Short mmCIF file of C-alpha atoms in Angstrom, two decimals:
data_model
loop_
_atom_site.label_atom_id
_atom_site.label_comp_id
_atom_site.label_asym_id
_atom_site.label_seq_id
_atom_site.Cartn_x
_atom_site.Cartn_y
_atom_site.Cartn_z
CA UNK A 142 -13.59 -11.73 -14.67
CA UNK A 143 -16.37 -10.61 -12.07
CA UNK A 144 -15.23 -7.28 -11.47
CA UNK A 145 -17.57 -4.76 -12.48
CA UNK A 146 -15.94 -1.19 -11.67
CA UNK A 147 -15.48 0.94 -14.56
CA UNK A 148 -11.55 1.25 -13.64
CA UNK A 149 -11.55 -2.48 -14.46
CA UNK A 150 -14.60 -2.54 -17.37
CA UNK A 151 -12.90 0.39 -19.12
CA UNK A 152 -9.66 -1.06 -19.55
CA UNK A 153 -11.20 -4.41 -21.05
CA UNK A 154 -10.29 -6.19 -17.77
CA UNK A 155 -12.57 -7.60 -15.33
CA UNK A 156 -16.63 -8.25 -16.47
CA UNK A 157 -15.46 -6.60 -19.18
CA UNK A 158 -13.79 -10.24 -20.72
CA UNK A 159 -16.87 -11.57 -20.28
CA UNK A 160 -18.35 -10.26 -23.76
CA UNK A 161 -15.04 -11.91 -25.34
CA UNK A 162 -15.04 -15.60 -24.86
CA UNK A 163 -12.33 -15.86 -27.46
CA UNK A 164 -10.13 -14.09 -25.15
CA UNK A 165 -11.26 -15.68 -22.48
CA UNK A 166 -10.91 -18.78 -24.18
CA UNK A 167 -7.22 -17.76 -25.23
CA UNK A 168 -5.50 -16.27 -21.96
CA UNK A 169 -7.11 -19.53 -20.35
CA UNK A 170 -5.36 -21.72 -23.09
CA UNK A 171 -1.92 -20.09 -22.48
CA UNK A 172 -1.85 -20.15 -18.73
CA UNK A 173 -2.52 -23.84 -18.47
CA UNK A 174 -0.13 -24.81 -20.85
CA UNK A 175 2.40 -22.53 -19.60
CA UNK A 176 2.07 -23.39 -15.47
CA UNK A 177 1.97 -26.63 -13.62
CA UNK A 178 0.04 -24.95 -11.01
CA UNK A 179 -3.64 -25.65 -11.14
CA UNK A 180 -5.51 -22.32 -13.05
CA UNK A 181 -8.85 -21.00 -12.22
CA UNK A 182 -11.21 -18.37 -12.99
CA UNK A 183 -14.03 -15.99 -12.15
CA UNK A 184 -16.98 -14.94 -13.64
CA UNK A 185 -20.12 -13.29 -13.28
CA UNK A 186 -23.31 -14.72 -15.09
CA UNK A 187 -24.41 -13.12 -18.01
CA UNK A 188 -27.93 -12.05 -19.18
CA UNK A 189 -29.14 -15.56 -20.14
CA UNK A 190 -28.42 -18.74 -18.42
CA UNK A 191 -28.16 -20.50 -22.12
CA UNK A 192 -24.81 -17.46 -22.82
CA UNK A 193 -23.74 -18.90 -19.59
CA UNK A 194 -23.95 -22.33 -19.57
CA UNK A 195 -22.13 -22.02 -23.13
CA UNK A 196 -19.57 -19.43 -21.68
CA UNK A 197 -18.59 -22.21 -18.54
CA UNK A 198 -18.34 -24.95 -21.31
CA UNK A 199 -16.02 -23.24 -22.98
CA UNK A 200 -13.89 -22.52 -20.13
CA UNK A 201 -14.09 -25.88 -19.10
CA UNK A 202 -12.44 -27.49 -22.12
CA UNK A 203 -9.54 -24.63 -21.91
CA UNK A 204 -8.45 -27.29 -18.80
CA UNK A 205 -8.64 -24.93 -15.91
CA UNK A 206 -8.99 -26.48 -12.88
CA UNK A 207 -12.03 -24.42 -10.98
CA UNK A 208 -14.35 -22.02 -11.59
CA UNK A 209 -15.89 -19.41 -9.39
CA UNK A 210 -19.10 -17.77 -9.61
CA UNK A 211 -20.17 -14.79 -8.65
CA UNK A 212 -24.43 -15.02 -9.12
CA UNK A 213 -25.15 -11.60 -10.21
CA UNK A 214 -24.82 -9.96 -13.88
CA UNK A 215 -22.57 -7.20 -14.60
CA UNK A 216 -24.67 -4.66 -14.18
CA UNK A 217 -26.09 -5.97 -10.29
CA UNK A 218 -24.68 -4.70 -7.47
CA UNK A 219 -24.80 -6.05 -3.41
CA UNK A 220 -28.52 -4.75 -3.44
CA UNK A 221 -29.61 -7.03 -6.05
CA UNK A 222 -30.30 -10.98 -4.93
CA UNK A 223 -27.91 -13.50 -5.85
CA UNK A 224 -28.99 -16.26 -8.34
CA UNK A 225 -28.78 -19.35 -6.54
CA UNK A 226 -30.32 -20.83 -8.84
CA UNK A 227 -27.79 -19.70 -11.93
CA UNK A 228 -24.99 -20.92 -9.73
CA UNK A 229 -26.63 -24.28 -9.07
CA UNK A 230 -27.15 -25.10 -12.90
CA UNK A 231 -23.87 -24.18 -13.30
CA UNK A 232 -22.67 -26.70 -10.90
CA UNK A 233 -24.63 -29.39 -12.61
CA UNK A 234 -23.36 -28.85 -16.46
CA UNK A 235 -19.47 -29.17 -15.38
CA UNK A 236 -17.29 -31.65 -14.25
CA UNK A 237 -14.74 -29.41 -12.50
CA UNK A 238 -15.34 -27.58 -9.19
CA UNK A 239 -17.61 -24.86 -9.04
CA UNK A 240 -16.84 -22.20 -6.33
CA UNK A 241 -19.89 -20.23 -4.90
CA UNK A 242 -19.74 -16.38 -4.37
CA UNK A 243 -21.90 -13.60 -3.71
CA UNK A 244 -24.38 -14.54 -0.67
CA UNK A 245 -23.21 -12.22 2.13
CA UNK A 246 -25.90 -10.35 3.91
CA UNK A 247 -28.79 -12.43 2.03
CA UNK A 248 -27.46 -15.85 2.86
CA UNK A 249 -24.80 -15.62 5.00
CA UNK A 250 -24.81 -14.07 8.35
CA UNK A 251 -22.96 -16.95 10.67
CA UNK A 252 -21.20 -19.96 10.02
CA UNK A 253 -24.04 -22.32 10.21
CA UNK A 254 -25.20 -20.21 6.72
CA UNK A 255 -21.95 -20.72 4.49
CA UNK A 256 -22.60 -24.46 4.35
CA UNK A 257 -26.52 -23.53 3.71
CA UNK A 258 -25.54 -21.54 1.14
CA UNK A 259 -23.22 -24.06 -0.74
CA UNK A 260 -25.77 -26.58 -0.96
CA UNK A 261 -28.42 -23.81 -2.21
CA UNK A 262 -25.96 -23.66 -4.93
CA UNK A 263 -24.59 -27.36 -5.45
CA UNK A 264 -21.39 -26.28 -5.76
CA UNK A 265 -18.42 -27.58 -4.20
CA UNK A 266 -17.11 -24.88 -1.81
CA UNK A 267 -18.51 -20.66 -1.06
CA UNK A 268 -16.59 -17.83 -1.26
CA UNK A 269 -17.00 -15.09 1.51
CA UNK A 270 -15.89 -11.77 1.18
CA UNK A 271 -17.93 -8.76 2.72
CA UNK A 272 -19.58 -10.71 5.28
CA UNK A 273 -15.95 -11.86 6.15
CA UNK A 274 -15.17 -7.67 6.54
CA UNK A 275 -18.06 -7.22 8.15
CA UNK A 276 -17.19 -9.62 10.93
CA UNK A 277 -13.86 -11.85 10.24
CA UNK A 278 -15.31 -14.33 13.23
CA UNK A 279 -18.34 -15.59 11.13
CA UNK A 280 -15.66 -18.60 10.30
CA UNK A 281 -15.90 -19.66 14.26
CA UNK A 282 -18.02 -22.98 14.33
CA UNK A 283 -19.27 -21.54 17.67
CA UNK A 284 -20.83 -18.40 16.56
CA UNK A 285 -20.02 -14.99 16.04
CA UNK A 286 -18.31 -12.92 18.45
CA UNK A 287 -19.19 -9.29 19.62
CA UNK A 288 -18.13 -6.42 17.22
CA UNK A 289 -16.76 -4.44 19.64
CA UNK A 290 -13.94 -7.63 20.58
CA UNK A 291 -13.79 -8.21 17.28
CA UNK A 292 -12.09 -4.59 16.41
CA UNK A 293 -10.67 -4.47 19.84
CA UNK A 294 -8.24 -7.53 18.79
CA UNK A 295 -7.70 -6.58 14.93
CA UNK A 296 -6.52 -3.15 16.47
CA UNK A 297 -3.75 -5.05 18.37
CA UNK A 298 -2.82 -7.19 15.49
CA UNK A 299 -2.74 -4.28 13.35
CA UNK A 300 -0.33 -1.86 15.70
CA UNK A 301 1.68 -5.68 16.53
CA UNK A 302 2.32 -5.96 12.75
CA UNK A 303 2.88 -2.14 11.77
CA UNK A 304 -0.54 -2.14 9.33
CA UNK A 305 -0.50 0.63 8.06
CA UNK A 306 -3.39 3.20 9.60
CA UNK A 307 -5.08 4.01 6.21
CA UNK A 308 -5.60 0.16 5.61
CA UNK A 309 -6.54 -0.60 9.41
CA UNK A 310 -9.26 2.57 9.43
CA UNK A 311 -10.92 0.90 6.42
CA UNK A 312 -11.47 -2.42 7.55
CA UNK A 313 -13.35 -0.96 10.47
CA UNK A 314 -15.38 1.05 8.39
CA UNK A 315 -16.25 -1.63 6.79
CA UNK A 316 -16.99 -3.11 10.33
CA UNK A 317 -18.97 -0.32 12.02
CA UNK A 318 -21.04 -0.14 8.69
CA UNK A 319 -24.48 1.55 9.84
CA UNK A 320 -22.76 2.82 13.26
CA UNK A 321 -20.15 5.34 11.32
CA UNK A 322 -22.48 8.44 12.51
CA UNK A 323 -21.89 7.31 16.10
CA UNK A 324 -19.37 9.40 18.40
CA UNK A 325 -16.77 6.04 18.14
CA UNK A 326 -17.48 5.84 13.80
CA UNK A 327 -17.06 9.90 14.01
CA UNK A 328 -13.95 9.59 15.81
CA UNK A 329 -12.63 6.54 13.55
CA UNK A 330 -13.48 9.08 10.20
CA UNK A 331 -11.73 11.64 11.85
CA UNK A 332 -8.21 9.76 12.63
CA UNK A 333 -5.18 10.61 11.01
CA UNK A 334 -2.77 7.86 12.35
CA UNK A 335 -2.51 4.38 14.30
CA UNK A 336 -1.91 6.34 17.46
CA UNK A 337 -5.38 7.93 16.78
CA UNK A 338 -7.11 5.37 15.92
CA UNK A 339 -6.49 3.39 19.01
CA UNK A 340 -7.52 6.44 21.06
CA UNK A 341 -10.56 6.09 19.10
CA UNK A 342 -11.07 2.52 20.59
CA UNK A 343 -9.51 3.19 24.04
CA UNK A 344 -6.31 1.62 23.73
CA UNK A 345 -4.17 4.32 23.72
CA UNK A 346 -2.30 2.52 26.47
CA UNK A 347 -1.88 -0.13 24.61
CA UNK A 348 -0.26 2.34 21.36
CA UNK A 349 1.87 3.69 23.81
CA UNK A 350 3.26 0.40 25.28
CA UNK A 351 3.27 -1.45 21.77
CA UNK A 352 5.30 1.72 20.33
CA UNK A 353 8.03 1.17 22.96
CA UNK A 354 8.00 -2.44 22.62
CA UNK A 355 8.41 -2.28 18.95
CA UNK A 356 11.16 0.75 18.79
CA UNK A 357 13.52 -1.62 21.39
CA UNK A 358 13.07 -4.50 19.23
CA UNK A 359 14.27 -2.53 15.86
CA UNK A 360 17.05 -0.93 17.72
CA UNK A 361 18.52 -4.08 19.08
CA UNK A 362 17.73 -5.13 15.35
CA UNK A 363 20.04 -2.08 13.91
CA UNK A 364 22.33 -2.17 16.61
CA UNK A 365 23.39 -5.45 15.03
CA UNK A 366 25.04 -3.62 11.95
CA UNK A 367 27.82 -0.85 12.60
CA UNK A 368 26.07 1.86 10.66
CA UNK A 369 22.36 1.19 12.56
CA UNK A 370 22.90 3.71 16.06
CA UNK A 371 22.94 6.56 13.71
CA UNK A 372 26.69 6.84 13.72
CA UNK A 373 28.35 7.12 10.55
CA UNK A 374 30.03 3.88 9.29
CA UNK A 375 32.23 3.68 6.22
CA UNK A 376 31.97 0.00 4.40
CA UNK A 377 34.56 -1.44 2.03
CA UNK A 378 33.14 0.70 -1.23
CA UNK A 379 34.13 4.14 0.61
CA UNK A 380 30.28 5.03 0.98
CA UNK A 381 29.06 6.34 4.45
CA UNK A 382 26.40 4.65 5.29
CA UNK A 383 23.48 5.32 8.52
CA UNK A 384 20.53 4.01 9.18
CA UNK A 385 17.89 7.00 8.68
CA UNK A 386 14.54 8.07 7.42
CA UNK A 387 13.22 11.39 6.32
CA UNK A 388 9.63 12.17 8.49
CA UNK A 389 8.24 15.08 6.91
CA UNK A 390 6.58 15.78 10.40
CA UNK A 391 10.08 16.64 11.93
CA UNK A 392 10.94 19.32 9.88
CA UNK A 393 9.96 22.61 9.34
CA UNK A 394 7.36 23.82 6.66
CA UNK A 395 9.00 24.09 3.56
CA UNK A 396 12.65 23.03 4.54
CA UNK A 397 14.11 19.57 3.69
CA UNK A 398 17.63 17.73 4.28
CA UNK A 399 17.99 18.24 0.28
CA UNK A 400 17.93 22.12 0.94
CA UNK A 401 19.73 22.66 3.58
CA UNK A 402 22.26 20.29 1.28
CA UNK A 403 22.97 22.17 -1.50
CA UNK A 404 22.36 25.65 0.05
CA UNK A 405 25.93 24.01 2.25
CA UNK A 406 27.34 23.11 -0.69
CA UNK A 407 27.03 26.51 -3.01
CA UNK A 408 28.02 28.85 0.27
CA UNK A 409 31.08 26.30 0.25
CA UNK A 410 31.60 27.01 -3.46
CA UNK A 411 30.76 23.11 -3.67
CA UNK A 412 29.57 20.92 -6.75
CA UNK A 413 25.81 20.80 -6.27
CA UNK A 414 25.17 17.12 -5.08
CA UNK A 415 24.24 14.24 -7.32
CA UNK A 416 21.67 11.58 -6.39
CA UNK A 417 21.79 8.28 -7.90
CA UNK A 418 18.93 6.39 -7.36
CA UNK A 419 17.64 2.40 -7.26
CA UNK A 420 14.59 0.74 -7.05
CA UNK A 421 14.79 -3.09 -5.68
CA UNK A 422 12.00 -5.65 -7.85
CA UNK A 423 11.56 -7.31 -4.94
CA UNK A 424 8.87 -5.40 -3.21
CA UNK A 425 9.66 -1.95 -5.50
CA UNK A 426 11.71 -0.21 -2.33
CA UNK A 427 14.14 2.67 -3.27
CA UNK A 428 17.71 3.43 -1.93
CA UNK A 429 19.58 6.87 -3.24
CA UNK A 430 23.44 7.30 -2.69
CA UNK A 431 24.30 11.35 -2.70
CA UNK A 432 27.52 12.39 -3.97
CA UNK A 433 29.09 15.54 -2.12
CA UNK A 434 32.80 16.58 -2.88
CA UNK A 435 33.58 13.15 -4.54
CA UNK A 436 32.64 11.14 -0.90
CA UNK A 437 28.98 9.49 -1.08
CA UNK A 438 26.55 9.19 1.79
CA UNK A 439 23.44 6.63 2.00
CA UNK A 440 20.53 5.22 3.86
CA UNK A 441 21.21 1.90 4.84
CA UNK A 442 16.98 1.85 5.06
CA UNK A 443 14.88 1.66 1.81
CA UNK A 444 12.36 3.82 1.10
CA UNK A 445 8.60 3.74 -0.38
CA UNK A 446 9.77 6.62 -2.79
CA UNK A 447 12.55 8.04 -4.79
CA UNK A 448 12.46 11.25 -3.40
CA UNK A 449 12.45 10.31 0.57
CA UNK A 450 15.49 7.92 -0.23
CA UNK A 451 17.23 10.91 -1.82
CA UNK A 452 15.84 12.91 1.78
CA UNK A 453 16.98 10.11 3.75
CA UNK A 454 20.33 10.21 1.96
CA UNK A 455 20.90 13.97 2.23
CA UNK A 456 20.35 13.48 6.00
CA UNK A 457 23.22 11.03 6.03
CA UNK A 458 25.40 13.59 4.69
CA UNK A 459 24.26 16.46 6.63
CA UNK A 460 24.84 14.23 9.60
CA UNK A 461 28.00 12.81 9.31
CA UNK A 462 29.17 16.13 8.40
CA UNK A 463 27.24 17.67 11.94
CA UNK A 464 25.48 20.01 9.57
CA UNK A 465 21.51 21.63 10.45
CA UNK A 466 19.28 19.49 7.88
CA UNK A 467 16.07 21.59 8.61
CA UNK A 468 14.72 19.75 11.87
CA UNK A 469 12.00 22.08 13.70
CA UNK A 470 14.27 24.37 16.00
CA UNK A 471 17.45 23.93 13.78
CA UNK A 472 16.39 25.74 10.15
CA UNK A 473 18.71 27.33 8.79
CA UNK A 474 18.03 31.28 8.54
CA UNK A 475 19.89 32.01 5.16
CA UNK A 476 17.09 29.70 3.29
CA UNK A 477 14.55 32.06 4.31
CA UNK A 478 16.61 35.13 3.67
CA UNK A 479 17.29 33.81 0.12
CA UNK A 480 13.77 34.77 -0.96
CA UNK A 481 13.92 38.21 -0.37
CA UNK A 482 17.32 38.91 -1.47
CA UNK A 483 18.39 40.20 -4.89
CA UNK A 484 19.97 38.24 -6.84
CA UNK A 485 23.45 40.09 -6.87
CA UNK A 486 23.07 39.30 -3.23
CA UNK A 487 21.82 35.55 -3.36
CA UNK A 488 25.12 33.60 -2.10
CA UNK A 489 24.13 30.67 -5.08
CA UNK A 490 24.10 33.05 -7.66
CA UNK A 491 21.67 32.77 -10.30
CA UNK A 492 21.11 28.91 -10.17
CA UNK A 493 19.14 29.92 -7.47
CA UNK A 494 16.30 31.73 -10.22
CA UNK A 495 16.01 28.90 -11.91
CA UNK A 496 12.88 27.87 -12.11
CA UNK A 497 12.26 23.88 -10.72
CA UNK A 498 12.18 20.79 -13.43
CA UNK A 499 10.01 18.11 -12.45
CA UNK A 500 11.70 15.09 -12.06
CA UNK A 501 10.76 12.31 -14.29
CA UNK A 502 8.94 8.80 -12.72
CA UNK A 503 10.72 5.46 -12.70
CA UNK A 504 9.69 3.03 -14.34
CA UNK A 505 11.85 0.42 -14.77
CA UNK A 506 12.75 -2.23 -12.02
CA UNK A 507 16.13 -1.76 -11.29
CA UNK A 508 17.33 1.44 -12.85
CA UNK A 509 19.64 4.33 -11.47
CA UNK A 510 17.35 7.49 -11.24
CA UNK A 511 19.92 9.97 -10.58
CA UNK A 512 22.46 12.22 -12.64
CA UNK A 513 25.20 14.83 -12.72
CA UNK A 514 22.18 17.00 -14.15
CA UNK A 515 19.27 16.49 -12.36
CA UNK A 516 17.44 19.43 -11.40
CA UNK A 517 18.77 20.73 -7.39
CA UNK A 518 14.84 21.31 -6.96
CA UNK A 519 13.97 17.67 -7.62
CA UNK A 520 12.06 16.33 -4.66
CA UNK A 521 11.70 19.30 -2.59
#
C-alpha cells in the first residue's frame, strides 16, 4: 500500500487503500486466515500521525506478521525528507516488527548508514531500494566499491544469465544517474542490444566470447533431443517437430515464414494452413502446431508470443519441406509480384483481396488459439 503512481492510485491499488482501512482491514483478515505463511504489509503515513497510529493498530489486530513503512505521505516524492520520526512512533505503539523504508540518498549512502538509519527509526530492520540501484555494493561491510567495477561485473552477470538488454540498460541508468550526458551515459541511451551495450562499457570481447560460450552450451543442450540440430524429427503423435525460432532481424522487410506458407500452399491448390495455438501457466510461454495437407509441423521451443510460435512453426514446415521461408537473400519473388497484379492474375484468387482480421488476444491460461478459420493475415 505505499505505491503512489497514478497507474496504481487510479485503480484503487497501492496508496490508494490507504483511505479505506475497512479494506485494508478485510484483505488483511482473509489472507491470514487463508495462508500459513507469515503476511505483511506496506504503507505510507498519512497526513496525521494520530490517522496513522490508528491505521497501524488496526492492521495489527488483523494478525499480520510485519509491517513496513515507507516515511513519506502519498503525495511526497524522493525530494521530500523522510519522517524518521513518524516511523519511530510507529515502532513504539506495536508489538510486531516494524520494517524501515525510505532513507536512500538522505540517510543512507554506505553500509555503516543502514544500521544508523534503523535506530533513527526504532524499528527492527531498513528497507533499501534506490540506494541499492544506485550502487548494489553499499551491502559490503567494507565499503563501497567503484561505480565503474560495479557495472563492469553486473554487465558480465547480465550477458552470463541472458538478462535481457532493456532490463540490464535500466539498471545502469539508474547507476550512472547524473553522468547520463557523458559520452559512456550517451552511448548506454543510445544501445539497442546486449552486444551494444557491452561495447558501450568496453567489453565487447567479452560479448563476443560469452556469445560463443553460451551458443555451444545450448547446442550440446538440443543436441540431446532428436529434433534439436534443426533436422526434422517425427515423435509418436505424427507431428514434425524442430527446434526453431522466428528472428524478425533475419528476414526480409515485410516477408515472414507465415507468407511464404500459405502463398506455397494456394500455388499448390493447398488448404490454407491452420494454427492451433497454447499458452503454458507456468511462466505464460506459447507453442503453435501448423497443420498443412493433414501432416502438422511444430517448434519444439516456446515462444514469448502467439504469433512468433505460429512464425516459428511455419518455419518448421517450410523447412522440413526445403521450402524459401523469407530469409534475407531467399524471398520469394511472386509475394512481391502479387501486389501489382490484377486480381484475374493473382495465383490465390480473390482470398488474396481480403482485407486482414485482427486476431483476437488470449486470455485464458491454457487455451488453443487457433482454428480452421482464422484469418491467413493473422500475425503477419
Amino acid at each position: 500500500m505505499g505505491c503512489p503512481k497514478e497507474y496504481s492510485t487510479k485503480g484503487g491499488m497501492g496508496a490508494a487503500l490507504l483511505s479505506d482501512p475497512d479494506k485494508i482491514e478485510k484483505i488483511l483478515s482473509t489472507l491470514v486466515k487463508g495462508t500459513r505463511r507469515p503476511v505483511t504489509c506496506k504503507i505510507r503515513i498519512l497526513p496525521s500521525l494520530e490517522d496513522t497510529l490508528s491505521l497501524v493498530k488496526r492492521i495489527e489486530r488483523t494478525g499480520i506478521a510485519a509491517v513496513a513503512v515507507h516515511g513519506r505521505k502519498r503525495e511526497e516524492r524522493p525530494q521530500h525528507p523522510v519522517s524518521c520520526e513518524a516511523i519511530r512512533a510507529i515502532a513504539e505503539t506495536l508489538s510486531i516488527p516494524v520494517i524501515a523504508n525510505g532513507g536512500s540518498h538522505d540517510h543512507i549512502q554506505e553500509y555503516l548508514d543502514i544500521e544508523d538509519f534503523r535506530q533513527a527509526t526504532a524499528a527492527s530492520s531498513v528497507m533499501v531500494a534506490r540506494a541499492a540501484m544506485w550502487n548494489p555494493s553499499i551491502f559490503l561491510k567494507e565499503g563501497l566499491r567503484p561505480l565503474e567495477e560495479v557495472m563492469q561485473k553486473y554487465i558480465r552477470y547480465a550477458v552470463q544469465y541472458e538478462n535481457h538488454y532493456t532490463n540490464t540498460k535500466y539498471c545502469l541508468c539508474q547507476m550512472l544517474r547524473e553522468q547520463l550526458e557523458s559520452p559512456q551515459g550517451r552511448l548506454l541511451h543510445a544501445a539497442q542490444s546486449s552486444q551494444e551495450i557491452c561495447e558501450a562499457f568496453g567489453l565487447g570481447a567479452f560479448y563476443e566470447e560469452m556469445t560463443q560460450e553460451l551458443n555451444a552450451r545450448r547446442a550440446e543442450f538440443l543436441a540431446r533431443t532428436p529434433e534439436a540440430a534443426g533436422e526434422p524429427a517425427e515423435d509418436t503423435s505424427g507431428i514434425i517437430k524442430m527446434a526453431v525460432k522466428f528472428d524478425r532481424r533475419a528476414y526480409s522487410p515485410q516477408i515472414t515464414p507465415k507468407m511464404c506458407l500459405l502463398e506455397w500452399c494456394r500455388r499448390e491448390k493447398l488448404a490454407q494452413p491452420v494454427y492451433d495455438t497454447v499458452q503454458r501457466p507456468l511462466d505464460r510461454l506459447f507453442c503453435s502446431v501448423v497443420t498443412v495437407a493433414e501432416q502438422k509441423y511444430q517448434s519444439t521451443l516456446w515462444d514469448k508470443s502467439k504469433k512468433l510460435a505460429e512464425q516459428a512453426a511455419a518455419i518448421v514446415c517450410l523447412r522440413s519441406r526445403g521450402l524459401p521461408e523469407g530469409r534475407l537473400g531467399e524471398e520469394s519473388p511472386s509475394l512481391h509480384k502479387r501486389k501489382r497484379e490484377a486480381p484475374d492474375q493473382d495465383p490465390g484468387g480473390p482470398r488474396a483481396q481480403e482485407p486482414a482480421v485482427p486476431g483476437k488476444l488470449c486470455k485464458k491460461p491454457f487455451v488453443a488459439l487457433g482454428s480452421g478459420e482464422e484469418s491467413p493475415l493473422e500475425g503477419w
